[in-house]
Coordinates of C-alpha atoms in Angstrom, one line a residue:
Chain A
X15 CA 13.7 -20.1 -15.5
X16 CA 14.6 -17.2 -17.8
X17 CA 17.8 -15.3 -17.9
X18 CA 17.5 -11.7 -16.8
X19 CA 19.7 -9.1 -18.5
X20 CA 20.1 -6.7 -15.6
X21 CA 22.2 -4.2 -17.8
X22 CA 19.3 -4.1 -20.2
X23 CA 16.8 -3.2 -17.5
X24 CA 18.8 -0.3 -16.6
X25 CA 19.8 0.5 -20.0
X26 CA 23.5 0.5 -19.7
X27 CA 26.4 -1.4 -21.2
X28 CA 28.2 -4.2 -19.5
X29 CA 31.3 -1.9 -19.2
X30 CA 29.1 0.9 -17.2
X31 CA 30.8 2.4 -14.3
X32 CA 29.1 2.4 -10.8
X33 CA 28.4 6.1 -11.5
X34 CA 26.6 5.2 -15.0
X35 CA 24.6 2.6 -13.3
X36 CA 23.7 4.8 -10.5
X37 CA 22.6 7.5 -12.8
X38 CA 20.7 5.3 -14.9
X39 CA 18.9 3.6 -12.2
X40 CA 18.1 7.1 -10.4
X41 CA 16.7 8.4 -13.7
X42 CA 14.3 5.3 -14.4
X43 CA 13.2 5.4 -10.7
X44 CA 12.3 8.9 -11.2
X45 CA 10.3 7.6 -14.4
X46 CA 8.6 4.5 -12.7
X47 CA 8.2 5.6 -9.2
X48 CA 4.8 4.2 -8.4
X49 CA 3.5 7.1 -6.5
X50 CA 4.1 9.7 -9.5
X51 CA 4.4 7.6 -12.6
X52 CA 1.6 7.5 -15.2
X53 CA 3.2 4.2 -16.7
X54 CA 0.7 1.6 -16.5
X55 CA 3.4 -1.1 -15.4
X56 CA 5.2 1.5 -13.1
X57 CA 5.1 -1.0 -10.0
X58 CA 6.3 -3.9 -11.8
X59 CA 9.1 -2.0 -13.5
X60 CA 10.2 -0.4 -10.2
X61 CA 10.5 -3.9 -8.8
X62 CA 12.8 -4.8 -11.7
X63 CA 14.8 -1.9 -11.3
X64 CA 15.3 -2.3 -7.5
X65 CA 16.4 -5.8 -8.5
X66 CA 18.9 -4.8 -11.3
X67 CA 20.2 -2.0 -8.9
X68 CA 20.6 -4.5 -6.2
X69 CA 22.8 -6.6 -8.2
X70 CA 24.6 -4.1 -10.4
X71 CA 25.3 -1.7 -7.5
X72 CA 27.0 -4.2 -5.3
X73 CA 30.5 -5.0 -6.8
X74 CA 30.5 -8.6 -5.4
X75 CA 27.2 -9.5 -6.7
X76 CA 27.8 -7.9 -10.1
X77 CA 31.1 -9.8 -10.4
X78 CA 29.2 -13.1 -9.7
X79 CA 26.4 -12.1 -12.2
X80 CA 28.9 -11.2 -14.9
X81 CA 30.8 -14.5 -14.6
X82 CA 27.5 -16.5 -14.6
X83 CA 25.8 -14.5 -17.2
X84 CA 28.4 -14.6 -19.9
X85 CA 26.9 -15.8 -23.1
X86 CA 23.4 -15.6 -22.0
X87 CA 20.5 -13.7 -23.7
X88 CA 17.7 -12.2 -22.1
X89 CA 14.9 -14.6 -21.7
X90 CA 17.0 -17.5 -22.6
X91 CA 16.3 -20.7 -20.3
X92 CA 18.7 -20.6 -17.5
X93 CA 19.9 -22.9 -14.6
X94 CA 22.9 -21.9 -12.7
X95 CA 25.4 -24.6 -12.1
X96 CA 25.8 -26.0 -8.8
X97 CA 28.2 -24.2 -6.5
X98 CA 28.4 -21.3 -9.1
X99 CA 28.9 -18.7 -6.5
X100 CA 32.0 -20.5 -4.8
X101 CA 34.7 -17.8 -4.5
X102 CA 32.4 -14.8 -3.8
X103 CA 31.6 -13.3 -0.7
X104 CA 28.1 -11.1 -0.7
X105 CA 27.7 -8.5 1.9
X106 CA 23.9 -8.1 1.1
X107 CA 23.9 -4.5 1.6
X108 CA 21.2 -2.2 0.5
X109 CA 18.1 -4.6 0.5
X110 CA 16.8 -6.6 3.3
X111 CA 15.5 -10.3 3.0
X112 CA 11.9 -8.9 3.2
X113 CA 12.6 -6.6 0.1
X114 CA 14.4 -9.1 -1.7
X115 CA 11.4 -11.5 -1.2
X116 CA 9.6 -9.0 -4.0
X117 CA 12.4 -10.0 -6.5
X118 CA 12.4 -12.5 -9.3
X119 CA 12.9 -16.2 -9.2
X120 CA 16.0 -15.6 -11.1
X121 CA 17.2 -13.2 -8.4
X122 CA 16.1 -15.7 -5.5
X123 CA 18.1 -18.7 -7.3
X124 CA 21.1 -16.6 -7.7
X125 CA 21.4 -14.8 -4.4
X126 CA 18.7 -16.1 -2.4
X127 CA 20.5 -19.3 -1.5
X128 CA 23.2 -17.7 0.3
X129 CA 24.0 -19.5 3.7
X130 CA 24.8 -17.6 7.0
X131 CA 27.2 -14.5 6.6
X132 CA 27.0 -14.7 2.7
X133 CA 23.3 -13.9 2.9
X134 CA 21.5 -10.6 3.0
X135 CA 23.5 -9.7 5.8
X136 CA 21.5 -12.1 8.1
X137 CA 24.7 -13.6 9.4
X138 CA 24.0 -16.2 12.2
X139 CA 26.4 -16.9 15.3
X140 CA 26.7 -19.5 17.5
X141 CA 24.7 -18.9 20.8
X142 CA 22.9 -16.2 19.5
X143 CA 19.3 -15.7 20.0
X144 CA 17.0 -13.2 18.6
X145 CA 13.2 -13.1 18.0
X146 CA 12.3 -13.3 14.3
X147 CA 11.5 -10.2 12.6
X148 CA 7.8 -9.2 12.2
X149 CA 6.8 -9.3 8.6
X150 CA 4.4 -7.0 6.7
X151 CA 1.7 -7.5 4.0
X152 CA -1.4 -5.9 2.8
X153 CA -4.7 -7.6 2.5
X154 CA -7.2 -6.5 0.0
X155 CA -10.8 -6.7 0.8
X156 CA -14.2 -5.7 -0.2
X157 CA -16.0 -3.4 1.6
X158 CA -18.7 -6.0 2.3
X159 CA -16.1 -8.1 4.2
X160 CA -16.0 -5.3 6.7
X161 CA -19.6 -5.9 7.5
X162 CA -19.6 -9.6 7.5
X163 CA -16.1 -10.9 8.1
X164 CA -14.3 -13.0 5.5
X165 CA -11.8 -15.5 5.4
X166 CA -9.0 -14.6 2.7
X167 CA -6.2 -16.9 1.3
X168 CA -3.0 -14.8 1.4
X169 CA 0.2 -16.0 -0.4
X170 CA 3.4 -14.5 0.7
X171 CA 7.1 -15.0 -0.3
X172 CA 9.3 -15.0 2.5
X173 CA 13.0 -15.8 3.3
X174 CA 13.5 -19.1 5.3
X175 CA 16.6 -20.6 6.7
X176 CA 17.2 -24.3 6.7
X177 CA 19.1 -26.3 9.1
X178 CA 22.4 -25.5 7.6
X179 CA 21.6 -21.9 7.5
X180 CA 20.9 -21.5 4.0
X181 CA 18.5 -18.8 3.0
X182 CA 15.7 -19.4 0.5
X183 CA 12.6 -17.7 -0.8
X184 CA 9.5 -19.8 0.0
X185 CA 5.8 -19.1 -0.8
X186 CA 3.6 -19.6 1.9
X187 CA -0.2 -19.6 1.8
X188 CA -2.4 -18.5 4.8
X189 CA -6.0 -18.9 5.3
X190 CA -6.8 -15.6 7.5
X191 CA -10.0 -15.0 9.1
X192 CA -10.7 -11.2 8.7
X193 CA -12.9 -10.1 11.5
X194 CA -16.0 -8.0 11.1
X195 CA -15.5 -4.4 11.7
X196 CA -12.2 -3.8 10.1
X197 CA -11.4 -0.7 8.3
X198 CA -8.6 0.5 5.9
X199 CA -5.3 1.1 7.5
X200 CA -6.0 -1.2 10.4
X201 CA -3.5 -3.8 11.3
X202 CA -4.4 -7.5 11.8
X203 CA -1.7 -9.2 13.7
X204 CA -1.0 -13.0 13.1
X205 CA 1.2 -14.2 16.0
X206 CA 4.0 -16.4 15.2
X207 CA 3.6 -16.0 11.4
X208 CA 6.6 -13.7 10.7
X209 CA 10.3 -14.7 10.3
X210 CA 11.6 -17.5 12.3
X211 CA 13.5 -16.8 15.4
X212 CA 17.3 -17.5 15.8
X213 CA 18.7 -19.9 18.1
X214 CA 15.5 -21.1 19.4
X215 CA 13.9 -17.4 20.0
X216 CA 10.3 -17.3 19.2
X217 CA 9.1 -16.1 15.5
X218 CA 8.1 -12.7 14.6
X219 CA 4.6 -11.7 14.0
X220 CA 2.8 -11.2 10.3
X221 CA 1.2 -7.6 10.3
X222 CA -1.5 -7.5 7.7
X223 CA -2.5 -4.0 6.7
X224 CA -6.1 -3.9 5.7
X225 CA -6.9 -2.2 2.4
X226 CA -10.3 -1.9 0.4
X227 CA -10.8 -2.3 -3.2
X228 CA -12.5 0.7 -4.6
X229 CA -16.3 0.4 -4.2
X230 CA -18.5 1.6 -7.0
X231 CA -20.9 3.7 -4.5
X232 CA -19.1 3.8 -1.1
X233 CA -16.1 5.4 0.1
X234 CA -14.7 4.4 3.7
X235 CA -12.9 6.8 6.0
X236 CA -12.2 4.8 9.2
X237 CA -15.5 3.0 9.8
X238 CA -17.5 5.8 8.4
X239 CA -19.2 5.3 5.1
X240 CA -19.7 8.2 2.4
X241 CA -22.3 8.1 -0.1
X242 CA -23.3 10.4 -2.6
X243 CA -27.3 10.6 -2.8
X244 CA -29.0 11.7 -5.8
X245 CA -32.5 13.2 -5.0
X246 CA -35.2 14.9 -7.2
X247 CA -35.8 18.6 -6.9
X248 CA -39.3 18.0 -5.3
X249 CA -37.7 15.4 -2.8
X250 CA -35.2 18.0 -1.8
X251 CA -37.9 20.8 -1.6
X252 CA -40.9 18.8 0.1
X253 CA -38.7 16.3 2.1
X254 CA -39.2 12.5 1.9
X255 CA -38.3 9.4 3.2
X256 CA -35.7 7.4 1.0
X257 CA -34.4 3.6 1.2
X258 CA -30.7 3.6 1.1
X259 CA -29.2 0.1 0.2
X260 CA -26.0 -0.5 2.1
X261 CA -23.3 -3.1 1.6
X262 CA -25.4 -5.0 4.1
X263 CA -29.1 -4.4 4.4
X264 CA -30.8 -1.1 3.8
X265 CA -31.8 2.0 5.8
X266 CA -34.8 4.5 5.6
X267 CA -33.4 7.9 5.8
X268 CA -35.5 11.1 6.2
X269 CA -34.6 13.8 3.7
X270 CA -35.4 17.1 5.6
X271 CA -37.7 19.8 3.6
X272 CA -35.4 22.3 1.9
X273 CA -32.5 20.1 1.4
X274 CA -29.7 21.4 -0.9
X275 CA -26.9 20.0 -2.8
X276 CA -23.6 19.6 -1.0
X277 CA -25.6 19.0 2.2
X278 CA -24.8 16.1 4.3
X279 CA -26.7 14.1 6.4
X280 CA -25.4 11.7 9.1
X281 CA -27.1 8.7 10.1
X282 CA -25.4 7.4 13.2
X283 CA -24.0 3.7 13.7
X284 CA -25.0 2.7 10.0
X285 CA -21.2 2.6 8.9
X286 CA -18.9 -0.2 9.2
X287 CA -19.8 -2.2 12.2
X288 CA -17.8 -2.0 15.3
X289 CA -15.3 -4.7 16.0
X290 CA -14.0 -6.2 19.2
X291 CA -15.9 -3.7 21.2
X292 CA -15.1 -0.7 19.0
X293 CA -18.2 1.8 18.0
X294 CA -20.0 1.2 14.6
X295 CA -19.2 4.2 12.0
X296 CA -21.6 6.5 10.7
X297 CA -23.3 6.6 7.1
X298 CA -22.7 10.1 5.7
X299 CA -24.9 10.9 2.7
X300 CA -24.2 13.9 0.6
X301 CA -27.2 15.4 -1.0
X302 CA -27.0 16.0 -4.7
X303 CA -30.1 17.4 -6.2
X304 CA -30.5 16.2 -9.9
X305 CA -32.7 18.2 -12.3
X306 CA -35.1 16.1 -14.8
X307 CA -34.2 16.7 -18.3
X308 CA -36.6 19.1 -20.0
X309 CA -36.7 17.1 -23.1
X310 CA -40.4 16.7 -23.6
X311 CA -43.0 19.3 -24.1
X312 CA -44.5 18.3 -20.9
X313 CA -41.5 18.6 -18.9
X314 CA -40.7 22.1 -20.4
X315 CA -44.2 23.2 -19.6
X316 CA -43.6 22.5 -16.1
X317 CA -40.3 24.3 -15.8
X318 CA -41.9 27.1 -17.5
X319 CA -44.6 27.1 -14.9
X320 CA -42.2 27.1 -12.1
X321 CA -40.1 29.8 -13.8
X322 CA -43.2 32.2 -14.2
X323 CA -44.8 31.2 -10.7
X324 CA -42.0 30.9 -8.1
X325 CA -40.1 34.0 -9.1
X326 CA -36.9 32.2 -7.9
X327 CA -33.5 33.7 -8.5
X328 CA -30.8 31.7 -7.0
X329 CA -28.2 34.3 -7.7
X330 CA -30.0 36.5 -5.2
X331 CA -29.6 33.8 -2.3
X332 CA -27.5 35.0 0.4
X333 CA -27.1 38.9 -0.8
X334 CA -29.4 39.9 1.9
Chain B
X14 CA 0.4 -25.6 9.0
X15 CA -2.4 -27.4 7.2
X16 CA -3.6 -25.8 4.1
X17 CA -7.1 -25.3 5.3
X18 CA -6.1 -24.3 8.7
X19 CA -7.6 -20.8 9.1
X20 CA -5.6 -18.4 11.4
X21 CA -7.3 -15.8 13.2
X22 CA -5.7 -12.6 13.9
X23 CA -6.1 -9.9 16.3
X24 CA -6.7 -6.4 15.6
X25 CA -3.9 -3.9 16.8
X26 CA -5.9 -1.3 18.8
X27 CA -6.3 2.0 16.9
X28 CA -3.6 0.9 14.5
X29 CA -0.8 2.6 16.7
X30 CA 2.5 0.7 16.0
X31 CA 5.7 1.1 18.1
X32 CA 8.9 1.9 16.5
X33 CA 10.1 -1.6 16.5
X34 CA 6.9 -2.7 14.7
X35 CA 7.3 0.0 12.2
X36 CA 10.8 -0.6 11.6
X37 CA 10.4 -4.3 11.2
X38 CA 7.6 -3.8 8.7
X39 CA 9.4 -1.1 6.7
X40 CA 12.7 -3.3 7.1
X41 CA 14.5 0.0 8.6
X42 CA 16.8 0.2 11.6
X43 CA 14.8 1.0 14.7
X44 CA 17.7 3.7 15.5
X45 CA 17.2 5.4 12.2
X46 CA 13.4 5.6 12.7
X47 CA 13.9 7.2 16.1
X48 CA 16.7 9.6 15.0
X49 CA 14.1 10.7 12.4
X50 CA 11.1 10.9 14.9
X51 CA 13.3 12.9 17.3
X52 CA 14.4 15.5 14.3
X53 CA 10.7 16.0 13.8
X54 CA 10.7 14.1 10.4
X55 CA 7.5 12.3 11.5
X56 CA 4.9 14.9 12.5
X57 CA 2.2 12.5 13.4
X58 CA 4.4 10.2 15.7
X59 CA 3.0 10.4 19.4
X60 CA 4.7 9.7 22.5
X61 CA 2.3 7.6 24.5
X62 CA 3.7 7.2 28.4
X63 CA 7.2 7.7 26.8
X64 CA 7.0 5.2 23.8
X65 CA 7.0 6.3 20.2
X66 CA 3.9 5.3 18.3
X67 CA 3.2 5.6 14.8
X68 CA -0.1 5.0 12.9
X69 CA -0.1 3.2 9.8
X70 CA 0.1 6.4 7.6
X71 CA 3.6 6.6 9.5
X72 CA 4.3 3.2 8.1
X73 CA 4.0 4.3 4.4
X74 CA 6.0 7.5 5.2
X75 CA 8.9 5.6 6.6
X76 CA 9.0 3.2 3.7
X77 CA 8.8 6.1 1.4
X78 CA 11.4 8.1 3.2
X79 CA 13.7 5.1 3.3
X80 CA 13.6 4.4 -0.3
X81 CA 14.3 7.9 -1.1
X82 CA 17.4 8.1 1.0
X83 CA 18.7 4.7 -0.4
X84 CA 17.7 5.3 -4.0
X85 CA 18.6 8.9 -4.5
X86 CA 21.0 9.4 -1.4
X87 CA 18.5 12.2 -0.1
X88 CA 19.2 13.9 3.1
X89 CA 16.7 12.9 5.5
X90 CA 15.0 16.6 5.4
X91 CA 14.7 16.3 1.6
X92 CA 13.1 12.8 2.0
X93 CA 10.7 14.2 4.5
X94 CA 9.7 17.0 2.2
X95 CA 9.3 14.5 -0.8
X96 CA 7.2 12.5 1.5
X97 CA 5.0 15.4 2.7
X98 CA 4.5 16.3 -1.1
X99 CA 3.3 12.6 -1.7
X100 CA 1.0 12.6 1.2
X101 CA -0.5 15.8 -0.2
X102 CA -0.8 14.1 -3.6
X103 CA -2.3 11.0 -2.0
X104 CA -4.8 13.4 -0.3
X105 CA -5.8 15.3 -3.3
X106 CA -6.2 12.1 -5.3
X107 CA -8.7 10.9 -2.7
X108 CA -10.6 14.2 -2.9
X109 CA -10.7 13.7 -6.9
X110 CA -11.7 10.0 -6.5
X111 CA -14.5 11.0 -3.9
X112 CA -15.9 13.7 -6.4
X113 CA -16.0 11.0 -9.2
X114 CA -18.1 8.9 -7.0
X115 CA -20.5 11.7 -6.5

C-alpha cells in the first residue's frame, strides 16, 4: 500500500491552518466538481479531495495522520504499525461509512478499522437494536439488457463490523438478475443485502439504480425509445414501408406520404418491454430527410429537372 | 453467500422512494430531508396518503444538496438553487446528446 500525502492532494503545507485547508479544498472542489468540471479525471480527483479533506479537516484524524505519516513520501510503501491509533479518539464527523467506502485502501487501513464509538459515528451500545442501513449503488446496463433481462456481477465496497465491533471495508461481489423491462432511473431492491443490523435486527436492503450505457442509435426515456430515422426525399414524398432494427428484432414502419424532417412517428408497444405487469414503452421515430449528394452529372441533372418542373419554393411555405 | 448465487431483486414500483429510503441511500439524516421538503426545496416531492415520496431524480438532488451544504457551507436555499441549475444543465446536456444521435 502506498502512502498518500493528503497535504499534497489539497496543495497546502503541513502547517496550514484549518481555514487554509477549507479554502484550498473549496477551490479544488469547485475545479473538479464532477457535474461541471471539464477535467477528464474529475471524479477520481474529487474522491481524492474528499478523502484528504475528511482527514485534514478533522483535528483528531489530522493529528493521528501527522504523527503516523512523519517521514513518509507520497507513493512510498506504507504499512501502519499495530495499534498506531492508540491514544486518539475519532469522532468520524462529516462523512458516513457509506461515503467513506469510496475512499482509498490507505484511508480504510488507517481510519476504517476503528471500533465502536471510535468509528464513523457508528457507535454501538449494549441492548441497542437497529435495522441495517439501506445501501445504494448504480448498475450500468446495455439497452439490450432491458429487452432480454441479464445477470450482472456487481462489486461493492461497504463497511462491515466484526464480532468486536471493529469496522472494516470489505469488497462483496454479487450476481444480480436484472429483470426484463427495466428502465433508467428505476430501482431494483435486493432485500437483506444492505448493512447488517445492530443487536440482532435485520439487515438493510441494497437499492440498485439502473443506468444505461449510451447507445449508438437509441435513446431511452423511461420505457420509450427514441430513434432518428434518416429517409430519402422520395421515401418522404411518396411514402414507404421501412424495416427498423430494434435492440431485439425488427419492426416494419409505414412512412406516410409527405413526411417531413422533424416529424415524429410513434409505434406503440415497440419500446422497452413492460416488466412485472407494466406496459411496454413506445418507439418514437424522428424523421430526418437526407438529400442524396449532387456529385455526379446524372444526379445534378435530376436535381435540375426537379428545380425546373416542380416550381417549389420552401421559403413560401406557410406564408399563405 | 456463494459466489455463483444469483440474487433476484424486486423492482420498486414507479421508482418512488420514501424519505427513509432516500435518506439511507444518500447518507443524510431523514430529518434533514424532511425539513428541506417542507421548506419547498424538493419541488418534485409528493405526498402520497400522507407519506412524502421522492423519485430517483430526488435521490440525485438530495445527494447534490447535501454535498453543497457540507463542502461549501451553503445555506439550503443556495444549495437548492445550485441543484436547480445542475438539473437544468443535465437536461440541456441530454438534449445536446439527443441532437448528436440524430
